[in-house]
Amino acid sequence: AMTMAGKVSTLVGGERGQKDGPKSKAEFHRPASLSITVSGKALVVCDVGNGAIRKVALDDKDLTVSTLVSHPDIENPLSVAAGRWVDGTDVFWAASHHEQPRLDRRNMADGKLQLRWFGGVKDKEPKDIDGPIGKAQFGILFGLAASVGGTVYAVDHYFHKIKRFAANGTVTTIAGSEQGHADGPAKSAKFDTLYGLSRDPMGNLYVTEMTHERGRVRKISAKGVVSTLTTPKESLLTTAGKAADVGVM
């Protein structure tokens, strides 16, 4: 954990492994992303090394870790976001890639699958197609951010775009046109090598780009305008500081 003042402490985990249990015994292997539940009572963690989605119970003094879903029910998970479904139940979305890009919506209580989007045809190059579930296609998804009403946003790392997955299953590109760097209206803006994604309470989205030459933080406003919050000459430390200032961290 890290406070806004920059103080870092180990919340749970230590040795590399896959053991569940209290914080003194729990193990992780390359946890890549995490998300806090709407209630604030748990963290959901994408444990890439173990190919699993794990939960840390924050309302438990022992911070007990449990596995929500793992192989073979999910393959190669990449990112996770916690949220609340339209019926009020807690859920999480998990992006993965095994033979084709996938996005799952699962029950928070037991990890059971509720809905799965397939990003393309098995073992074939993905295409960039918006539309209803079953017809839409997309590339590898990394950063995820849940919104109200059962909607989740995702960065399409392969096609350099930001996608919206609606509660009814419809997939829509909300920002991005082609690889590059250009601010302005969301649909014509250009992004390059997207990774992280966060959403603030006002509906603005923030994404991170990381190429061999530079890293950037970009903003997609709730009104659909893209801007760059950092310049190429700024250091990664400065980038992190600006992200904290706008509530990304």
Short mmCIF file of N, CA and C in Angstrom, two decimals, residues 51 69-75 98 102 106 116:
data_model
loop_
_atom_site.label_atom_id
_atom_site.label_comp_id
_atom_site.label_asym_id
_atom_site.label_seq_id
_atom_site.Cartn_x
_atom_site.Cartn_y
_atom_site.Cartn_z
N GLY A 51 -1.81 -17.23 -12.87
CA GLY A 51 -2.95 -17.36 -13.77
C GLY A 51 -4.27 -17.36 -13.02
N VAL A 69 -10.90 -17.37 -9.05
CA VAL A 69 -10.94 -18.18 -10.28
C VAL A 69 -9.51 -18.38 -10.76
N SER A 70 -9.25 -19.57 -11.31
CA SER A 70 -7.92 -19.89 -11.81
C SER A 70 -8.04 -20.90 -12.94
N HIS A 71 -6.91 -21.36 -13.45
CA HIS A 71 -6.88 -22.36 -14.51
C HIS A 71 -7.66 -23.62 -14.08
N PRO A 72 -8.47 -24.21 -14.94
CA PRO A 72 -8.67 -23.91 -16.37
C PRO A 72 -9.85 -22.97 -16.65
N ASP A 73 -10.48 -22.41 -15.60
CA ASP A 73 -11.66 -21.56 -15.81
C ASP A 73 -11.29 -20.19 -16.38
N ILE A 74 -10.04 -19.80 -16.20
CA ILE A 74 -9.54 -18.58 -16.83
C ILE A 74 -8.11 -18.85 -17.26
N GLU A 75 -7.73 -18.34 -18.44
CA GLU A 75 -6.40 -18.58 -18.99
C GLU A 75 -5.69 -17.25 -19.22
N HIS A 98 -6.17 -16.18 -24.34
CA HIS A 98 -5.80 -17.57 -24.60
C HIS A 98 -6.41 -17.97 -25.93
N ARG A 102 -10.21 -12.12 -24.52
CA ARG A 102 -11.47 -12.38 -23.83
C ARG A 102 -11.69 -11.34 -22.74
N ARG A 106 -17.73 -11.73 -13.84
CA ARG A 106 -17.88 -12.82 -12.89
C ARG A 106 -18.44 -12.34 -11.56
N ARG A 116 -19.23 -13.72 -21.09
CA ARG A 116 -17.89 -13.70 -21.69
C ARG A 116 -17.95 -13.12 -23.10
#
